[in-house]
Amino acid sequence: MRVLVIGSGGREHALLIGLAKDPSVTELHVAPGNAGTSALATNHDVDVASADAVLALARHVDADLVVIGPEVPLVLGVADALRAAGIATFGPGAQAAQIEGSKAFAKDVMAAAGVATAHSEVVDNPAHLDAALDRFGPRWVVKDDGLAAGKGVVVTADRAAARDHAAECLESGHPVLLESFLDGPEVSLFSFVDGETVVPLIPAQDHKRVGDDDAGPNTGGMGAYTPLPWLPDEVTRQIVDDVVKPVAAELVRRGTPFSGLLYAGLAIGKNGPSVVEFNCRFGDPETQAVLALLKSPLGQALHATATGTLADLLPLEWIDGAAVTVVLAAENYPGKPRTGDVITGADGDGVLHAGTARNADGAVVSSGGRVLAVVGTGADLAEARAQAYERLATVKLPGSHYRTDIGRNALEGRISI
């Protein structure tokens, strides 16, 4: 099976590593890829937001399966164009991808499906903003209604900060979503979804804020770990039965069935799981940790989902133990990152590339905000953390930073539901 992966980040590098282990996969291509993916696949410099360009590449490499990693091409309908041409594609069409592309759409789907989520209100007129803010608090959750690469959310007890973010979204032409604050630890649960067929993966926890102990602004994700020692199996089953399956069924009822990876981000509060957000694709950096423990052939699972045969897939098998991924970010991230610095140690075990490229001399250099993700595995969370940070210590990038506490609260028993 010849597989083309679309995207350039750590998520796509992790997908390629998983696909390379599958004996049914004979050839790997990636567009555009990064400095690390070229060791596993042929990189192609293609505009992934262009359906015509992606379709032409898929035909050129004679792809048996296209796996779309990022949300932007999905929301823009690239999967629709590929399917219309008869190419098996992992990733939802544009209408179903609105589960991430429009938070207002996601809220409407959840309401129809009876799924627990935060109370919310959409504001599309600056004149109505102050009155709407008065109906929320004392902690405000303000979300850009469109795509924002994981950084369009502000959670704050400062009304002025909440108003500033909301006003900025409105000035950019996007409606803004105000939500009530959901208490409790957060969980990321990935599920392969093919219409109403749902196959969950193992739950993970992301660390969104830039600094240790959840200090500083939100980022695209600074690290993750899996499994979650504090989350009972019955709660995971509850998430599947009460959240993922009803949403999948509602999308089928609307005539826009979901095909691909449905990401549910939830807060586990005193009344059980409540949805914080849905994404229409693998999350980053959770993917790097989750796929490190997958024993089943990844290519076969993705192909079954893409071809409507997920119900026939053998149950997923997992490696015993734990996995931790820690993101190395460029100086000034999540602001405008410093780029072009040479990275050493980037070819070590467990190092997955994201914002990397090669300079004229062939050296690996930083080219984005989240530069690398380093993955450690072990018999338990303590071993996995130790290996991740040992590996990270061998990577050098001037001005870079990372969190030192990924998975630490879980390891020390400080998370409970």
CSV table of C-alpha atoms in Angstrom, one decimal:
chain,number,residue,atom,x,y,z
A,1,MET,CA,0.0,0.0,0.0
A,2,ARG,CA,1.4,3.4,-1.1
A,3,VAL,CA,0.5,6.1,1.5
A,4,LEU,CA,0.6,9.9,1.1
A,5,VAL,CA,0.5,11.9,4.4
A,6,ILE,CA,-0.5,15.5,4.3
A,7,GLY,CA,1.2,17.9,6.7
A,8,SER,CA,4.5,19.1,8.1
A,9,GLY,CA,4.4,18.7,11.9
A,10,GLY,CA,5.2,16.3,14.7
A,11,ARG,CA,1.8,14.7,14.3
A,12,GLU,CA,2.7,13.8,10.7
A,13,HIS,CA,6.2,12.5,11.7
A,14,ALA,CA,4.5,10.3,14.3
A,15,LEU,CA,2.0,9.0,11.7
A,16,LEU,CA,4.9,8.2,9.3
A,17,ILE,CA,6.8,6.3,12.0
A,18,GLY,CA,3.6,4.3,12.8
A,19,LEU,CA,3.0,3.6,9.1
A,20,ALA,CA,6.5,2.5,8.5
A,21,LYS,CA,6.1,-0.3,11.0
A,22,ASP,CA,3.0,-1.7,9.2
A,23,PRO,CA,4.1,-4.5,6.8
A,24,SER,CA,1.2,-3.7,4.5
A,25,VAL,CA,2.7,-0.2,3.8
A,26,THR,CA,5.2,-0.4,1.0
A,27,GLU,CA,5.9,3.2,0.1
A,28,LEU,CA,5.6,6.5,2.0
A,29,HIS,CA,5.2,10.1,0.7
A,30,VAL,CA,4.6,13.3,2.7
A,31,ALA,CA,3.7,16.8,1.7
A,32,PRO,CA,5.3,19.0,2.5
A,33,GLY,CA,7.0,17.2,5.4
A,34,ASN,CA,10.0,18.5,7.3
A,35,ALA,CA,13.7,17.8,7.9
A,36,GLY,CA,12.9,14.7,9.9
A,37,THR,CA,10.3,13.1,7.7
A,38,SER,CA,12.7,12.7,4.8
A,39,ALA,CA,14.3,9.8,6.6
A,40,LEU,CA,11.0,7.8,6.3
A,41,ALA,CA,9.3,9.2,3.2
A,42,THR,CA,9.7,11.2,0.1
A,43,ASN,CA,9.0,14.9,0.8
A,44,HIS,CA,7.0,16.8,-1.7
A,45,ASP,CA,6.7,20.6,-1.7
A,46,VAL,CA,3.0,21.1,-2.3
A,47,ASP,CA,0.4,23.6,-1.1
A,48,VAL,CA,-1.7,21.4,1.1
A,49,ALA,CA,-4.5,23.9,1.2
A,50,SER,CA,-5.0,23.4,-2.5
A,51,ALA,CA,-7.3,20.5,-3.4
A,52,ASP,CA,-6.0,20.5,-7.0
A,53,ALA,CA,-2.4,20.4,-5.9
A,54,VAL,CA,-2.9,17.5,-3.4
A,55,LEU,CA,-5.0,15.6,-5.9
A,56,ALA,CA,-2.3,15.9,-8.6
A,57,LEU,CA,0.3,14.7,-6.2
A,58,ALA,CA,-1.8,11.7,-5.0
A,59,ARG,CA,-2.3,10.7,-8.7
A,60,HIS,CA,1.5,11.3,-9.4
A,61,VAL,CA,2.6,8.9,-6.6
A,62,ASP,CA,-0.4,6.5,-7.3
A,63,ALA,CA,-1.5,6.7,-3.7
A,64,ASP,CA,-3.6,3.9,-2.3
A,65,LEU,CA,-4.4,6.0,0.8
A,66,VAL,CA,-4.1,9.7,1.6
A,67,VAL,CA,-4.0,10.6,5.3
A,68,ILE,CA,-4.7,14.3,6.0
A,69,GLY,CA,-3.1,15.5,9.2
A,70,PRO,CA,-3.9,19.2,9.7
A,71,GLU,CA,-7.3,20.8,10.1
A,72,VAL,CA,-7.0,23.5,7.4
A,73,PRO,CA,-7.1,21.3,4.3
A,74,LEU,CA,-9.9,19.3,5.9
A,75,VAL,CA,-12.0,22.4,6.5
A,76,LEU,CA,-11.2,23.5,2.9
A,77,GLY,CA,-12.6,20.3,1.4
A,78,VAL,CA,-9.4,18.6,0.2
A,79,ALA,CA,-10.7,15.2,1.4
A,80,ASP,CA,-13.9,15.8,-0.7
A,81,ALA,CA,-11.8,16.3,-3.8
A,82,LEU,CA,-9.8,13.2,-3.2
A,83,ARG,CA,-12.8,11.0,-2.6
A,84,ALA,CA,-14.6,12.4,-5.6
A,85,ALA,CA,-11.6,11.2,-7.6
A,86,GLY,CA,-11.9,7.7,-6.1
A,87,ILE,CA,-8.9,7.9,-3.8
A,88,ALA,CA,-9.3,6.4,-0.3
A,89,THR,CA,-8.8,9.3,2.1
A,90,PHE,CA,-8.5,9.4,5.9
A,91,GLY,CA,-10.1,12.6,7.1
A,92,PRO,CA,-13.6,14.1,7.0
A,93,GLY,CA,-15.1,16.1,4.3
A,94,ALA,CA,-15.5,19.9,4.7
A,95,GLN,CA,-19.0,19.8,6.1
A,96,ALA,CA,-18.2,17.2,8.8
A,97,ALA,CA,-14.9,19.1,9.5
A,98,GLN,CA,-17.0,22.0,10.7
A,99,ILE,CA,-17.0,20.2,14.0
A,100,GLU,CA,-13.7,21.9,14.5
A,101,GLY,CA,-13.9,24.7,11.9
A,102,SER,CA,-16.9,26.3,13.6
A,103,LYS,CA,-17.3,26.2,17.4
A,104,ALA,CA,-20.9,27.4,16.9
A,105,PHE,CA,-21.6,24.4,14.6
A,106,ALA,CA,-20.1,22.0,17.2
A,107,LYS,CA,-22.3,23.5,19.9
A,108,ASP,CA,-25.4,23.0,17.7
A,109,VAL,CA,-24.4,19.3,17.0
A,110,MET,CA,-23.9,18.7,20.7
A,111,ALA,CA,-27.2,20.2,21.6
A,112,ALA,CA,-29.0,18.0,19.1
A,113,ALA,CA,-27.1,14.9,20.3
A,114,GLY,CA,-27.7,15.6,23.9
A,115,VAL,CA,-24.0,15.9,24.8
A,116,ALA,CA,-22.9,17.7,27.9
A,117,THR,CA,-20.9,20.8,27.3
A,118,ALA,CA,-20.4,24.3,28.6
A,119,HIS,CA,-23.1,26.9,28.4
A,120,SER,CA,-22.2,29.2,25.6
A,121,GLU,CA,-23.2,32.3,23.6
A,122,VAL,CA,-22.1,33.5,20.2
A,123,VAL,CA,-21.4,37.2,19.8
A,124,ASP,CA,-21.0,38.6,16.3
A,125,ASN,CA,-21.6,42.3,16.9
A,126,PRO,CA,-19.2,44.4,19.0
A,127,ALA,CA,-22.1,46.4,20.3
A,128,HIS,CA,-23.4,43.3,22.2
A,129,LEU,CA,-20.1,42.2,23.7
A,130,ASP,CA,-20.2,44.0,27.0
A,131,ALA,CA,-23.6,42.8,27.9
A,132,ALA,CA,-22.7,39.2,26.9
A,133,LEU,CA,-19.5,39.4,29.1
A,134,ASP,CA,-21.7,40.4,32.0
A,135,ARG,CA,-23.6,37.1,31.7
A,136,PHE,CA,-20.4,35.1,32.3
A,137,GLY,CA,-17.6,35.1,34.9
A,138,PRO,CA,-16.0,35.1,37.4
A,139,ARG,CA,-13.8,33.1,35.0
A,140,TRP,CA,-14.3,33.9,31.3
A,141,VAL,CA,-13.7,31.5,28.5
A,142,VAL,CA,-13.4,33.3,25.1
A,143,LYS,CA,-13.0,31.4,21.9
A,144,ASP,CA,-12.4,32.5,18.3
A,145,ASP,CA,-15.2,30.8,16.4
A,146,GLY,CA,-12.8,29.9,13.5
A,147,LEU,CA,-9.6,27.9,13.3
A,148,ALA,CA,-6.8,29.3,15.5
A,149,ALA,CA,-4.2,26.5,15.6
A,150,GLY,CA,-5.0,25.8,19.2
A,151,LYS,CA,-4.3,29.3,20.3
A,152,GLY,CA,-7.6,31.0,19.8
A,153,VAL,CA,-8.8,30.5,23.4
A,154,VAL,CA,-8.4,32.7,26.4
A,155,VAL,CA,-9.3,31.5,29.9
A,156,THR,CA,-9.0,34.3,32.5
A,157,ALA,CA,-10.4,35.8,35.6
A,158,ASP,CA,-9.6,39.3,34.2
A,159,ARG,CA,-12.6,40.7,32.5
A,160,ALA,CA,-10.5,43.3,30.6
A,161,ALA,CA,-8.3,40.5,29.2
A,162,ALA,CA,-11.4,38.6,28.2
A,163,ARG,CA,-12.8,41.6,26.5
A,164,ASP,CA,-9.6,42.4,24.7
A,165,HIS,CA,-9.4,38.9,23.2
A,166,ALA,CA,-13.1,39.0,22.2
A,167,ALA,CA,-12.7,42.4,20.6
A,168,GLU,CA,-9.6,41.2,18.6
A,169,CYS,CA,-11.6,38.2,17.2
A,170,LEU,CA,-14.5,40.4,16.2
A,171,GLU,CA,-12.2,43.0,14.6
A,172,SER,CA,-10.6,40.2,12.5
A,173,GLY,CA,-14.1,39.3,11.2
A,174,HIS,CA,-14.7,36.2,13.3
A,175,PRO,CA,-17.6,35.7,15.6
A,176,VAL,CA,-16.6,35.0,19.2
A,177,LEU,CA,-17.9,32.3,21.5
A,178,LEU,CA,-18.3,32.9,25.3
A,179,GLU,CA,-18.5,29.9,27.5
A,180,SER,CA,-19.0,29.0,31.1
A,181,PHE,CA,-15.8,27.7,32.7
A,182,LEU,CA,-15.6,23.9,33.0
A,183,ASP,CA,-13.8,22.7,36.1
A,184,GLY,CA,-11.9,19.4,36.4
A,185,PRO,CA,-8.9,17.7,34.7
A,186,GLU,CA,-8.9,17.6,30.9
A,187,VAL,CA,-8.8,14.5,28.8
A,188,SER,CA,-8.1,14.1,25.0
A,189,LEU,CA,-9.7,11.0,23.5
A,190,PHE,CA,-9.1,10.1,19.9
A,191,SER,CA,-11.5,7.8,18.1
A,192,PHE,CA,-11.5,6.4,14.6
A,193,VAL,CA,-14.9,7.1,13.2
A,194,ASP,CA,-16.6,5.7,10.1
A,195,GLY,CA,-20.2,6.9,10.0
A,196,GLU,CA,-21.7,5.5,13.3
A,197,THR,CA,-18.8,3.0,13.9
A,198,VAL,CA,-16.5,4.3,16.6
A,199,VAL,CA,-13.2,2.7,17.7
A,200,PRO,CA,-11.5,4.6,20.6
A,201,LEU,CA,-7.8,4.9,21.1
A,202,ILE,CA,-6.3,5.3,24.6
A,203,PRO,CA,-6.9,8.6,26.4
A,204,ALA,CA,-4.1,11.2,26.8
A,205,GLN,CA,-3.7,14.6,28.5
A,206,ASP,CA,-2.2,17.6,26.8
A,207,HIS,CA,-0.4,20.5,28.5
A,208,LYS,CA,-1.6,23.7,26.7
A,209,ARG,CA,0.0,26.6,28.6
A,210,VAL,CA,3.6,27.5,27.8
A,211,GLY,CA,5.1,27.3,31.3
A,212,ASP,CA,5.4,24.9,34.1
A,213,ASP,CA,2.4,24.6,36.4
A,214,ASP,CA,0.2,25.9,33.6
A,215,ALA,CA,1.6,29.4,33.6
A,216,GLY,CA,1.5,31.8,30.7
A,217,PRO,CA,-0.6,31.9,27.5
A,218,ASN,CA,-2.1,29.0,25.6
A,219,THR,CA,0.0,27.3,22.9
A,220,GLY,CA,-0.6,24.5,20.3
A,221,GLY,CA,0.5,22.1,23.1
A,222,MET,CA,3.7,21.7,25.0
A,223,GLY,CA,3.6,18.0,25.9
A,224,ALA,CA,1.3,15.0,26.6
A,225,TYR,CA,1.3,11.7,28.3
A,226,THR,CA,-0.7,8.4,28.1
A,227,PRO,CA,-2.4,6.5,29.6
A,228,LEU,CA,-4.0,8.4,32.4
A,229,PRO,CA,-3.5,6.6,35.7
A,230,TRP,CA,-6.2,8.7,37.4
A,231,LEU,CA,-8.9,8.1,34.8
A,232,PRO,CA,-11.0,4.9,35.4
A,233,ASP,CA,-11.8,2.7,32.4
A,234,GLU,CA,-15.5,3.2,32.9
A,235,VAL,CA,-15.2,6.9,32.4
A,236,THR,CA,-13.5,6.3,29.1
A,237,ARG,CA,-16.4,4.1,28.1
A,238,GLN,CA,-18.8,6.8,29.3
A,239,ILE,CA,-17.1,9.3,27.0
A,240,VAL,CA,-17.4,6.9,24.0
A,241,ASP,CA,-21.1,6.1,24.8
A,242,ASP,CA,-22.3,9.5,25.8
A,243,VAL,CA,-20.2,11.8,23.7
A,244,VAL,CA,-18.5,10.3,20.7
A,245,LYS,CA,-21.1,7.9,19.5
A,246,PRO,CA,-24.0,10.4,19.8
A,247,VAL,CA,-22.1,13.1,17.9
A,248,ALA,CA,-21.1,10.6,15.2
A,249,ALA,CA,-24.8,9.5,14.9
A,250,GLU,CA,-26.0,13.2,14.7
A,251,LEU,CA,-23.5,13.9,11.9
A,252,VAL,CA,-24.9,10.9,10.0
A,253,ARG,CA,-28.5,12.1,10.6
A,254,ARG,CA,-27.5,15.4,9.1
A,255,GLY,CA,-26.2,13.8,6.0
A,256,THR,CA,-22.6,14.7,6.7
A,257,PRO,CA,-21.1,11.5,8.1
A,258,PHE,CA,-17.7,11.7,9.7
A,259,SER,CA,-14.8,9.6,8.4
A,260,GLY,CA,-11.4,9.9,10.0
A,261,LEU,CA,-10.2,10.8,13.5
A,262,LEU,CA,-12.6,12.6,15.8
A,263,TYR,CA,-10.8,14.3,18.8
A,264,ALA,CA,-12.9,14.9,21.9
A,265,GLY,CA,-11.4,17.3,24.4
A,266,LEU,CA,-13.2,17.0,27.7
A,267,ALA,CA,-13.2,18.3,31.3
A,268,ILE,CA,-14.1,15.6,33.9
A,269,GLY,CA,-16.1,17.5,36.5
A,270,LYS,CA,-18.3,16.5,39.4
A,271,ASN,CA,-21.1,15.8,37.0
A,272,GLY,CA,-19.0,13.7,34.7
A,273,PRO,CA,-17.4,14.4,31.3
A,274,SER,CA,-18.3,17.7,29.5
A,275,VAL,CA,-16.9,18.6,26.1
A,276,VAL,CA,-14.5,21.5,25.8
A,277,GLU,CA,-13.9,21.1,22.1
A,278,PHE,CA,-13.9,18.7,19.1
A,279,ASN,CA,-11.2,18.5,16.5
A,280,CYS,CA,-11.5,16.8,13.2
A,281,ARG,CA,-8.0,15.3,13.2
A,282,PHE,CA,-5.3,13.8,15.3
A,283,GLY,CA,-4.2,16.2,18.0
A,284,ASP,CA,-0.6,17.4,18.4
A,285,PRO,CA,1.3,16.6,20.7
A,286,GLU,CA,-1.0,13.8,22.0
A,287,THR,CA,-0.5,11.8,18.7
A,288,GLN,CA,3.2,11.4,19.4
A,289,ALA,CA,2.5,9.7,22.7
A,290,VAL,CA,-0.6,7.7,21.8
A,291,LEU,CA,0.9,6.2,18.6
A,292,ALA,CA,4.1,5.3,20.5
A,293,LEU,CA,2.1,2.6,22.3
A,294,LEU,CA,0.0,1.3,19.4
A,295,LYS,CA,0.8,-2.3,18.6
A,296,SER,CA,-1.8,-2.9,15.9
A,297,PRO,CA,-0.8,-2.0,12.3
A,298,LEU,CA,-1.6,1.7,11.8
A,299,GLY,CA,-1.9,1.6,8.1
A,300,GLN,CA,-4.6,-1.0,8.2
A,301,ALA,CA,-6.6,0.9,10.7
A,302,LEU,CA,-6.4,4.1,8.7
A,303,HIS,CA,-7.3,2.3,5.5
A,304,ALA,CA,-10.3,0.6,7.1
A,305,THR,CA,-11.6,3.9,8.4
A,306,ALA,CA,-11.1,5.5,4.9
A,307,THR,CA,-12.8,2.7,3.0
A,308,GLY,CA,-15.9,2.3,5.3
A,309,THR,CA,-14.8,-1.1,6.7
A,310,LEU,CA,-13.9,0.0,10.2
A,311,ALA,CA,-16.5,-2.3,11.7
A,312,ASP,CA,-14.4,-5.2,10.4
A,313,LEU,CA,-11.1,-4.1,11.9
A,314,LEU,CA,-9.7,-6.4,14.6
A,315,PRO,CA,-9.7,-4.8,18.1
A,316,LEU,CA,-6.7,-2.4,18.6
A,317,GLU,CA,-3.8,-3.8,20.7
A,318,TRP,CA,-1.6,-1.6,22.8
A,319,ILE,CA,1.9,-1.9,24.3
A,320,ASP,CA,1.8,-2.1,28.1
A,321,GLY,CA,3.4,0.9,29.8
A,322,ALA,CA,3.3,4.6,29.3
A,323,ALA,CA,4.5,7.3,26.8
A,324,VAL,CA,5.4,10.9,27.4
A,325,THR,CA,6.1,13.6,24.8
A,326,VAL,CA,7.8,16.9,25.5
A,327,VAL,CA,7.8,19.8,23.0
A,328,LEU,CA,10.9,21.9,22.4
A,329,ALA,CA,9.8,25.3,21.4
A,330,ALA,CA,11.7,28.2,19.7
A,331,GLU,CA,12.6,31.4,21.5
A,332,ASN,CA,9.6,33.7,21.9
A,333,TYR,CA,7.0,31.0,21.2
A,334,PRO,CA,3.9,31.3,21.3
A,335,GLY,CA,4.7,34.7,20.0
A,336,LYS,CA,6.5,35.2,16.7
A,337,PRO,CA,9.2,32.5,17.0
A,338,ARG,CA,12.9,33.0,16.3
A,339,THR,CA,13.8,30.7,13.4
A,340,GLY,CA,16.9,29.7,11.3
A,341,ASP,CA,19.0,28.4,14.3
A,342,VAL,CA,20.9,25.2,13.8
A,343,ILE,CA,19.7,22.2,15.9
A,344,THR,CA,22.1,19.5,17.1
A,345,GLY,CA,20.9,16.1,18.3
A,346,ALA,CA,17.8,16.2,16.2
A,347,ASP,CA,18.4,12.8,14.7
A,348,GLY,CA,18.3,10.9,18.1
A,349,ASP,CA,15.9,8.2,19.1
A,350,GLY,CA,12.4,9.4,19.9
A,351,VAL,CA,13.0,12.8,18.4
A,352,LEU,CA,10.1,13.8,16.1
A,353,HIS,CA,10.4,16.9,13.9
A,354,ALA,CA,7.8,19.6,13.5
A,355,GLY,CA,9.1,23.1,12.8
A,356,THR,CA,12.4,22.1,11.1
A,357,ALA,CA,14.0,22.5,7.7
A,358,ARG,CA,17.4,22.2,6.2
A,359,ASN,CA,19.6,25.2,5.3
A,360,ALA,CA,21.9,25.5,2.3
A,361,ASP,CA,24.6,23.5,4.1
A,362,GLY,CA,22.2,20.6,4.8
A,363,ALA,CA,22.0,21.3,8.5
A,364,VAL,CA,18.7,21.0,10.4
A,365,VAL,CA,17.4,24.4,11.5
A,366,SER,CA,14.3,25.7,13.3
A,367,SER,CA,11.5,26.9,11.0
A,368,GLY,CA,8.6,27.2,13.3
A,369,GLY,CA,7.4,27.7,16.9
A,370,ARG,CA,7.1,24.1,18.1
A,371,VAL,CA,10.3,22.7,16.7
A,372,LEU,CA,10.6,19.2,18.0
A,373,ALA,CA,8.7,16.7,20.2
A,374,VAL,CA,10.8,14.1,22.1
A,375,VAL,CA,9.0,10.9,23.1
A,376,GLY,CA,9.9,8.6,25.9
A,377,THR,CA,8.3,5.2,26.7
A,378,GLY,CA,8.6,2.9,29.7
A,379,ALA,CA,7.0,0.4,31.9
A,380,ASP,CA,5.2,3.2,33.8
A,381,LEU,CA,4.8,7.0,33.7
A,382,ALA,CA,8.0,7.5,35.8
A,383,GLU,CA,10.2,5.6,33.3
A,384,ALA,CA,8.6,7.2,30.3
A,385,ARG,CA,9.1,10.7,31.8
A,386,ALA,CA,12.7,9.9,32.6
A,387,GLN,CA,13.5,8.7,29.1
A,388,ALA,CA,11.8,11.7,27.5
A,389,TYR,CA,13.8,14.2,29.4
A,390,GLU,CA,17.0,12.3,29.0
A,391,ARG,CA,16.5,12.3,25.3
A,392,LEU,CA,15.6,16.0,25.3
A,393,ALA,CA,18.9,16.8,27.1
A,394,THR,CA,20.8,15.7,24.0
A,395,VAL,CA,19.0,18.2,21.7
A,396,LYS,CA,20.4,21.7,21.5
A,397,LEU,CA,18.7,24.8,20.0
A,398,PRO,CA,19.7,28.3,21.0
A,399,GLY,CA,17.1,30.2,23.0
A,400,SER,CA,14.7,27.2,23.1
A,401,HIS,CA,12.4,26.3,26.0
A,402,TYR,CA,10.3,23.5,27.2
A,403,ARG,CA,8.1,22.5,30.2
A,404,THR,CA,9.8,20.3,32.8
A,405,ASP,CA,6.5,19.1,34.4
A,406,ILE,CA,4.9,17.0,31.6
A,407,GLY,CA,3.0,14.3,33.4
A,408,ARG,CA,4.4,15.2,36.8
A,409,ASN,CA,1.0,15.9,38.5
A,410,ALA,CA,-0.3,12.5,37.4
A,411,LEU,CA,2.9,10.8,38.6
A,412,GLU,CA,2.7,12.5,42.0
A,413,GLY,CA,-1.0,11.6,42.4
A,414,ARG,CA,-2.2,15.2,42.3
A,415,ILE,CA,-4.9,14.7,39.7
A,416,SER,CA,-8.3,13.2,40.7
A,417,ILE,CA,-11.9,13.3,39.5
